[in-house]
C-alpha cells in the first residue's frame, strides 16, 4: 500500500455489488494497521525520531486486492491524505516543542572543540539540562542549532538570525532580573558568542561587546568575589577568551568588550589550570583518561591564544604606525611577545615531547588517537603564531628565513598522516588557519597551491574552508603581481564585499 511501510494485513470476508456488476469490499474491507514497529507508531521498538511529535496518532486505513481501478485510486488517495495529515500534525507539534537533539549530536565550536572535545560534550549536556527551565538559554541554543544546521546544509540563515535577535532580547530581560546564576549567564553568553563566530558579518546585536551594563556589573561582582568560581564558569570563561582571540585577528573587532575581557582573564588566572568539567560526571573511562592527560595541552593552547590576542592588538588594524617611533615601539612589543611564546614552548607539556608512535604504544587507542591529534594541533598553533608575528610586523616584504623554517615544519606536520589524519583521510578543519597563513606568506606558486589544495580538502562550510581557499588564491595572485604583501582585510573587502570571517 503506498505510503504505509511495514504493513500487516488481516483480511475479512465481506462484499457488495458495484454498479458494473463486480463484487467489491464493503465497510468490512480488509484493513491495514500501521505496525508497532513502523516509524509512525509511538509503540515502535526502533529509536524514536527527533522529528516526530510524541503524540503522533496510530491510524487504520483501507486496503484492497481487487482490480477495480477506481476503487484502488480512491483508496490510494485516502492513504495519501491520511499520511500527509499525520506528517503535518507531527511537523506542527515538532515546531511547538523543539528538540535539541541536533545540538547535542552535531554542533561544535571551531575554536574550542578540537582542543577540548570531552569538556565540550559535557558542556552541551549542561546546556540542555539548564535550557529546560531557562528561556534565554533555550532561545540562544535553538538559534545556534538552527544556524549550524543551515550552514551545514547550505540553507538560508534568515530564520536563525531572527531567532538570534529574539535570544538577545531574552538575554537582556534575564540580565534585568535579580539573583541570576553566573553559570547560566555565562552559558547563555557563550551560546550568543558562538552564533556570532559562525556568521560575524550578519550580527548587529553584540551583547558581549557592550562596555557597560548589567552583564559587566554582574560578572565583575562574580570575578572579584571569593570562592564564587565553578569549574563550568571558568571553562566557559576560557572558551570566550579563546574565541575572542580568533575574532580579533585580520582587523576584526573581537567578541568581548575590553572590560569583559579583563574580568574573564582575571577569573581564569586565579587557577594554575582551568578545572575540567569531568569531576562527578558519568563518562566512559577513556574520556577520564583523555581529560586528565589533555588538560595540560588545553592550558598550553589557552595561554597561547591569550598571547595571540595581544599580537592581534598590535596589528596595524588596531594600533596605528604612522611614524617611525610607532614602528619601533611595536617591534619592541612584538619581540617581547615572541619571547613569551617561545618560553611557553620551552615549558610545553611533557606529552608534547613524545612522537605519535610512542603515545600509541603506551596509551590505549581510544585515548591515544585524540591526544595525538591534539598534540599536533598545539604544535601547529605555536608555529602559526610565530609566522603571524612576522606578517603583522611587516618589517620585510615577505616571510623571513625563520618564518619559512616554521612554515616548513608546519607543512611537514600536516603532510604526515601519522599525526593528524583520521580514518576518513580528510584534513582537519582546525588546520585551516595554518594553511591559510602558509598560503599567503608563500610567494612560491607551488607552495601556495599546495596549501590551497589542502584547504579545499577540508570541505567544511561551518569554518568557511572553501571561502578561505578562494580568498588565499586571489590574494596570493595579487601579492605575486605586486611583489609584496597585500593587506588582507582590505583585499577581502574589495574582492568579496565583506571583512574576513573569524579564523
PDB file of N, CA and C in Angstrom, residues 48-98:
ATOM      1  N   UNK A  48      13.246   6.406  18.622  1.00  0.00           N
ATOM      2  CA  UNK A  48      12.326   7.467  18.207  1.00  0.00           C
ATOM      3  C   UNK A  48      13.034   8.513  17.371  1.00  0.00           C
ATOM      4  N   UNK A  49      12.329   8.984  16.369  1.00  0.00           N
ATOM      5  CA  UNK A  49      12.881  10.051  15.532  1.00  0.00           C
ATOM      6  C   UNK A  49      12.704  11.384  16.213  1.00  0.00           C
ATOM      7  N   UNK A  50      13.721  12.248  16.218  1.00  0.00           N
ATOM      8  CA  UNK A  50      13.580  13.578  16.816  1.00  0.00           C
ATOM      9  C   UNK A  50      12.628  14.465  16.044  1.00  0.00           C
ATOM     10  N   UNK A  51      12.254  14.041  14.830  1.00  0.00           N
ATOM     11  CA  UNK A  51      11.391  14.881  14.010  1.00  0.00           C
ATOM     12  C   UNK A  51       9.907  14.539  14.186  1.00  0.00           C
ATOM     13  N   UNK A  52       9.575  13.488  14.969  1.00  0.00           N
ATOM     14  CA  UNK A  52       8.186  13.127  15.186  1.00  0.00           C
ATOM     15  C   UNK A  52       7.715  13.628  16.538  1.00  0.00           C
ATOM     16  N   UNK A  53       6.506  14.174  16.579  1.00  0.00           N
ATOM     17  CA  UNK A  53       5.934  14.584  17.854  1.00  0.00           C
ATOM     18  C   UNK A  53       5.609  13.345  18.664  1.00  0.00           C
ATOM     19  N   UNK A  54       5.612  13.478  20.004  1.00  0.00           N
ATOM     20  CA  UNK A  54       5.395  12.332  20.876  1.00  0.00           C
ATOM     21  C   UNK A  54       3.997  11.740  20.732  1.00  0.00           C
ATOM     22  N   UNK A  55       2.993  12.558  20.395  1.00  0.00           N
ATOM     23  CA  UNK A  55       1.627  12.068  20.364  1.00  0.00           C
ATOM     24  C   UNK A  55       1.117  11.852  18.940  1.00  0.00           C
ATOM     25  N   UNK A  56       2.006  11.486  18.025  1.00  0.00           N
ATOM     26  CA  UNK A  56       1.567  11.162  16.673  1.00  0.00           C
ATOM     27  C   UNK A  56       0.615   9.973  16.730  1.00  0.00           C
ATOM     28  N   UNK A  57      -0.606  10.086  16.177  1.00  0.00           N
ATOM     29  CA  UNK A  57      -1.601   9.026  16.351  1.00  0.00           C
ATOM     30  C   UNK A  57      -1.304   7.815  15.488  1.00  0.00           C
ATOM     31  N   UNK A  58      -1.789   6.630  15.934  1.00  0.00           N
ATOM     32  CA  UNK A  58      -1.789   5.415  15.142  1.00  0.00           C
ATOM     33  C   UNK A  58      -3.106   5.350  14.385  1.00  0.00           C
ATOM     34  N   UNK A  59      -3.069   5.025  13.096  1.00  0.00           N
ATOM     35  CA  UNK A  59      -4.292   5.046  12.293  1.00  0.00           C
ATOM     36  C   UNK A  59      -4.484   3.714  11.593  1.00  0.00           C
ATOM     37  N   UNK A  60      -5.732   3.471  11.188  1.00  0.00           N
ATOM     38  CA  UNK A  60      -6.076   2.338  10.350  1.00  0.00           C
ATOM     39  C   UNK A  60      -6.575   2.854   9.011  1.00  0.00           C
ATOM     40  N   UNK A  61      -6.120   2.258   7.945  1.00  0.00           N
ATOM     41  CA  UNK A  61      -6.547   2.691   6.616  1.00  0.00           C
ATOM     42  C   UNK A  61      -7.009   1.484   5.815  1.00  0.00           C
ATOM     43  N   UNK A  62      -7.779   1.759   4.816  1.00  0.00           N
ATOM     44  CA  UNK A  62      -8.340   0.686   3.998  1.00  0.00           C
ATOM     45  C   UNK A  62      -7.315   0.115   3.031  1.00  0.00           C
ATOM     46  N   UNK A  63      -7.522  -1.131   2.670  1.00  0.00           N
ATOM     47  CA  UNK A  63      -6.659  -1.759   1.673  1.00  0.00           C
ATOM     48  C   UNK A  63      -7.486  -2.763   0.886  1.00  0.00           C
ATOM     49  N   UNK A  64      -7.112  -3.008  -0.318  1.00  0.00           N
ATOM     50  CA  UNK A  64      -7.871  -3.965  -1.135  1.00  0.00           C
ATOM     51  C   UNK A  64      -6.944  -4.643  -2.119  1.00  0.00           C
ATOM     52  N   UNK A  65      -7.377  -5.803  -2.571  1.00  0.00           N
ATOM     53  CA  UNK A  65      -6.593  -6.506  -3.580  1.00  0.00           C
ATOM     54  C   UNK A  65      -7.369  -6.658  -4.885  1.00  0.00           C
ATOM     55  N   UNK A  66      -8.530  -6.019  -4.956  1.00  0.00           N
ATOM     56  CA  UNK A  66      -9.332  -6.139  -6.171  1.00  0.00           C
ATOM     57  C   UNK A  66      -8.700  -5.337  -7.289  1.00  0.00           C
ATOM     58  N   UNK A  67      -9.160  -5.604  -8.495  1.00  0.00           N
ATOM     59  CA  UNK A  67      -8.531  -4.980  -9.651  1.00  0.00           C
ATOM     60  C   UNK A  67      -9.270  -3.768 -10.168  1.00  0.00           C
ATOM     61  N   UNK A  68     -10.332  -3.326  -9.482  1.00  0.00           N
ATOM     62  CA  UNK A  68     -11.084  -2.166  -9.961  1.00  0.00           C
ATOM     63  C   UNK A  68     -10.228  -0.912  -9.868  1.00  0.00           C
ATOM     64  N   UNK A  69      -9.894  -0.268 -10.986  1.00  0.00           N
ATOM     65  CA  UNK A  69      -9.024   0.918 -10.942  1.00  0.00           C
ATOM     66  C   UNK A  69      -9.595   2.050 -10.123  1.00  0.00           C
ATOM     67  N   UNK A  70     -10.909   2.272 -10.202  1.00  0.00           N
ATOM     68  CA  UNK A  70     -11.497   3.399  -9.476  1.00  0.00           C
ATOM     69  C   UNK A  70     -11.429   3.198  -7.973  1.00  0.00           C
ATOM     70  N   UNK A  71     -11.662   1.955  -7.511  1.00  0.00           N
ATOM     71  CA  UNK A  71     -11.591   1.686  -6.072  1.00  0.00           C
ATOM     72  C   UNK A  71     -10.158   1.831  -5.574  1.00  0.00           C
ATOM     73  N   UNK A  72      -9.219   1.286  -6.333  1.00  0.00           N
ATOM     74  CA  UNK A  72      -7.810   1.393  -5.938  1.00  0.00           C
ATOM     75  C   UNK A  72      -7.371   2.849  -5.872  1.00  0.00           C
ATOM     76  N   UNK A  73      -7.795   3.649  -6.858  1.00  0.00           N
ATOM     77  CA  UNK A  73      -7.435   5.070  -6.852  1.00  0.00           C
ATOM     78  C   UNK A  73      -8.007   5.780  -5.637  1.00  0.00           C
ATOM     79  N   UNK A  74      -9.282   5.434  -5.285  1.00  0.00           N
ATOM     80  CA  UNK A  74      -9.893   6.048  -4.098  1.00  0.00           C
ATOM     81  C   UNK A  74      -9.117   5.703  -2.837  1.00  0.00           C
ATOM     82  N   UNK A  75      -8.731   4.436  -2.715  1.00  0.00           N
ATOM     83  CA  UNK A  75      -8.018   4.013  -1.512  1.00  0.00           C
ATOM     84  C   UNK A  75      -6.624   4.638  -1.436  1.00  0.00           C
ATOM     85  N   UNK A  76      -5.965   4.728  -2.582  1.00  0.00           N
ATOM     86  CA  UNK A  76      -4.649   5.374  -2.591  1.00  0.00           C
ATOM     87  C   UNK A  76      -4.760   6.825  -2.161  1.00  0.00           C
ATOM     88  N   UNK A  77      -5.780   7.520  -2.673  1.00  0.00           N
ATOM     89  CA  UNK A  77      -5.941   8.931  -2.301  1.00  0.00           C
ATOM     90  C   UNK A  77      -6.214   9.078  -0.812  1.00  0.00           C
ATOM     91  N   UNK A  78      -7.003   8.128  -0.234  1.00  0.00           N
ATOM     92  CA  UNK A  78      -7.256   8.173   1.213  1.00  0.00           C
ATOM     93  C   UNK A  78      -5.962   7.947   1.995  1.00  0.00           C
ATOM     94  N   UNK A  79      -5.170   6.980   1.526  1.00  0.00           N
ATOM     95  CA  UNK A  79      -3.887   6.723   2.201  1.00  0.00           C
ATOM     96  C   UNK A  79      -2.992   7.959   2.170  1.00  0.00           C
ATOM     97  N   UNK A  80      -2.905   8.591   0.998  1.00  0.00           N
ATOM     98  CA  UNK A  80      -2.064   9.787   0.879  1.00  0.00           C
ATOM     99  C   UNK A  80      -2.561  10.882   1.798  1.00  0.00           C
ATOM    100  N   UNK A  81      -3.880  11.072   1.826  1.00  0.00           N
ATOM    101  CA  UNK A  81      -4.452  12.122   2.679  1.00  0.00           C
ATOM    102  C   UNK A  81      -4.145  11.861   4.153  1.00  0.00           C
ATOM    103  N   UNK A  82      -4.339  10.615   4.587  1.00  0.00           N
ATOM    104  CA  UNK A  82      -4.099  10.297   5.995  1.00  0.00           C
ATOM    105  C   UNK A  82      -2.622  10.447   6.355  1.00  0.00           C
ATOM    106  N   UNK A  83      -1.748   9.956   5.501  1.00  0.00           N
ATOM    107  CA  UNK A  83      -0.311  10.027   5.810  1.00  0.00           C
ATOM    108  C   UNK A  83       0.194  11.465   5.821  1.00  0.00           C
ATOM    109  N   UNK A  84      -0.261  12.256   4.843  1.00  0.00           N
ATOM    110  CA  UNK A  84       0.179  13.658   4.833  1.00  0.00           C
ATOM    111  C   UNK A  84      -0.387  14.423   6.013  1.00  0.00           C
ATOM    112  N   UNK A  85      -1.598  14.069   6.434  1.00  0.00           N
ATOM    113  CA  UNK A  85      -2.174  14.719   7.620  1.00  0.00           C
ATOM    114  C   UNK A  85      -1.367  14.377   8.862  1.00  0.00           C
ATOM    115  N   UNK A  86      -1.003  13.104   8.993  1.00  0.00           N
ATOM    116  CA  UNK A  86      -0.168  12.689  10.123  1.00  0.00           C
ATOM    117  C   UNK A  86       1.152  13.456  10.123  1.00  0.00           C
ATOM    118  N   UNK A  87       1.781  13.556   8.948  1.00  0.00           N
ATOM    119  CA  UNK A  87       3.069  14.248   8.856  1.00  0.00           C
ATOM    120  C   UNK A  87       2.930  15.728   9.175  1.00  0.00           C
ATOM    121  N   UNK A  88       1.813  16.340   8.737  1.00  0.00           N
ATOM    122  CA  UNK A  88       1.589  17.752   9.027  1.00  0.00           C
ATOM    123  C   UNK A  88       1.408  17.978  10.518  1.00  0.00           C
ATOM    124  N   UNK A  89       0.638  17.103  11.162  1.00  0.00           N
ATOM    125  CA  UNK A  89       0.445  17.226  12.610  1.00  0.00           C
ATOM    126  C   UNK A  89       1.773  17.067  13.332  1.00  0.00           C
ATOM    127  N   UNK A  90       2.561  16.068  12.904  1.00  0.00           N
ATOM    128  CA  UNK A  90       3.865  15.848  13.540  1.00  0.00           C
ATOM    129  C   UNK A  90       4.773  17.055  13.367  1.00  0.00           C
ATOM    130  N   UNK A  91       4.759  17.644  12.158  1.00  0.00           N
ATOM    131  CA  UNK A  91       5.599  18.821  11.916  1.00  0.00           C
ATOM    132  C   UNK A  91       5.156  19.995  12.767  1.00  0.00           C
ATOM    133  N   UNK A  92       3.844  20.191  12.886  1.00  0.00           N
ATOM    134  CA  UNK A  92       3.328  21.309  13.685  1.00  0.00           C
ATOM    135  C   UNK A  92       3.664  21.132  15.154  1.00  0.00           C
ATOM    136  N   UNK A  93       3.485  19.900  15.656  1.00  0.00           N
ATOM    137  CA  UNK A  93       3.775  19.657  17.063  1.00  0.00           C
ATOM    138  C   UNK A  93       5.269  19.692  17.323  1.00  0.00           C
ATOM    139  N   UNK A  94       6.074  19.258  16.334  1.00  0.00           N
ATOM    140  CA  UNK A  94       7.523  19.337  16.486  1.00  0.00           C
ATOM    141  C   UNK A  94       8.005  20.764  16.573  1.00  0.00           C
ATOM    142  N   UNK A  95       7.377  21.674  15.813  1.00  0.00           N
ATOM    143  CA  UNK A  95       7.752  23.086  15.878  1.00  0.00           C
ATOM    144  C   UNK A  95       7.360  23.695  17.203  1.00  0.00           C
ATOM    145  N   UNK A  96       6.236  23.207  17.758  1.00  0.00           N
ATOM    146  CA  UNK A  96       5.776  23.753  19.036  1.00  0.00           C
ATOM    147  C   UNK A  96       6.639  23.278  20.194  1.00  0.00           C
ATOM    148  N   UNK A  97       7.234  22.100  20.062  1.00  0.00           N
ATOM    149  CA  UNK A  97       8.094  21.556  21.121  1.00  0.00           C
ATOM    150  C   UNK A  97       9.449  21.192  20.510  1.00  0.00           C
ATOM    151  N   UNK A  98      10.285  22.177  20.210  1.00  0.00           N
ATOM    152  CA  UNK A  98      11.548  21.912  19.512  1.00  0.00           C
ATOM    153  C   UNK A  98      12.496  21.056  20.341  1.00  0.00           C
TER     154      UNK A  98
END
